[in-house]
Coordinates of C-alpha atoms in Angstrom, one line a residue:
D1 CA -14.2 1.4 -2.7
A2 CA -13.5 -2.0 -1.2
W3 CA -10.0 -0.9 0.0
R4 CA -11.6 2.0 2.0
E5 CA -13.7 -0.3 4.3
E6 CA -12.9 0.1 7.9
S7 CA -12.1 -2.6 10.4
V8 CA -14.8 -3.9 12.7
T9 CA -12.7 -3.2 15.8
P10 CA -11.4 0.3 15.8
D11 CA -7.7 0.6 16.7
P12 CA -6.4 4.2 16.6
A13 CA -2.9 3.2 15.5
R14 CA -4.2 0.9 12.8
A15 CA -6.7 3.6 11.6
E16 CA -3.8 6.1 11.4
L17 CA -1.7 3.7 9.4
L18 CA -4.6 2.8 7.1
E19 CA -5.2 6.5 6.4
K20 CA -1.5 7.0 5.5
V21 CA -1.6 4.0 3.2
R22 CA -4.8 5.4 1.5
T23 CA -3.2 8.8 1.1
E24 CA -0.1 7.4 -0.5
L25 CA -2.1 5.0 -2.6
D26 CA -4.1 8.0 -3.9
R27 CA -0.9 9.9 -4.7
L28 CA 0.4 7.1 -7.0
D29 CA 0.0 7.5 -10.7
E30 CA -3.1 5.7 -12.0
P31 CA -1.3 2.7 -13.6
A32 CA 0.6 2.0 -10.4
R33 CA -2.5 2.4 -8.2
E34 CA -4.6 0.1 -10.5
A35 CA -2.0 -2.6 -10.3
L36 CA -1.7 -2.5 -6.5
V37 CA -5.5 -2.4 -6.0
L38 CA -6.0 -5.3 -8.4
Y39 CA -3.3 -7.3 -6.7
Y40 CA -3.9 -6.6 -3.0
F41 CA -7.6 -5.8 -2.9
A42 CA -9.1 -7.7 -5.8
G43 CA -6.8 -10.7 -5.3
R44 CA -5.6 -10.8 -8.9
S45 CA -2.4 -12.4 -10.1
A46 CA 0.1 -10.6 -12.2
K47 CA -1.1 -12.6 -15.2
E48 CA -4.7 -11.5 -14.5
I49 CA -3.7 -7.9 -14.0
A50 CA -1.9 -8.0 -17.4
A51 CA -5.1 -9.3 -19.1
T52 CA -7.2 -6.7 -17.4
L53 CA -4.9 -3.8 -18.2
D54 CA -3.9 -5.1 -21.7
I55 CA -0.2 -5.3 -20.8
T56 CA 2.2 -8.1 -20.7
P57 CA 2.6 -10.2 -17.5
A58 CA 6.2 -8.8 -17.2
A59 CA 4.9 -5.3 -17.4
A60 CA 2.4 -6.0 -14.7
R61 CA 5.1 -7.5 -12.4
K62 CA 7.3 -4.4 -13.1
R63 CA 4.4 -2.0 -12.4
L64 CA 3.7 -3.8 -9.1
Q65 CA 7.4 -3.7 -8.2
R66 CA 7.6 0.1 -8.9
A67 CA 4.4 0.8 -7.1
R68 CA 5.5 -1.2 -4.0
E69 CA 8.8 0.6 -4.0
A70 CA 7.1 4.0 -4.3
M71 CA 4.7 3.2 -1.4
A72 CA 7.5 1.9 0.8
E73 CA 9.7 5.0 0.1
R74 CA 6.8 7.3 0.9
L75 CA 5.6 5.6 4.0
L76 CA 9.2 5.3 5.4
A77 CA 9.8 8.9 4.7
D78 CA 6.6 9.8 6.5
A79 CA 7.6 7.6 9.5
A80 CA 11.0 9.2 9.6
A81 CA 9.6 12.7 9.5
E82 CA 7.4 11.8 12.6
M83 CA 10.4 10.7 14.7

């Protein structure tokens, strides 16, 4: 997968963060994961995501919103647990 490609210059902190993001992305339900991958890694707009997934643009935007919120909540919880 394109989103699994590693950086050219290894940075342990960045690598750790990327692994956490990958883990949480994998934990999302498939519709949420698809929307995020299409938006952030394939560079698609909400309108393009809607056409690809056969949903309305409003549904695509809502799916992105919910997926972002879920990722933020999970990553913040993980960070808090490490403190």
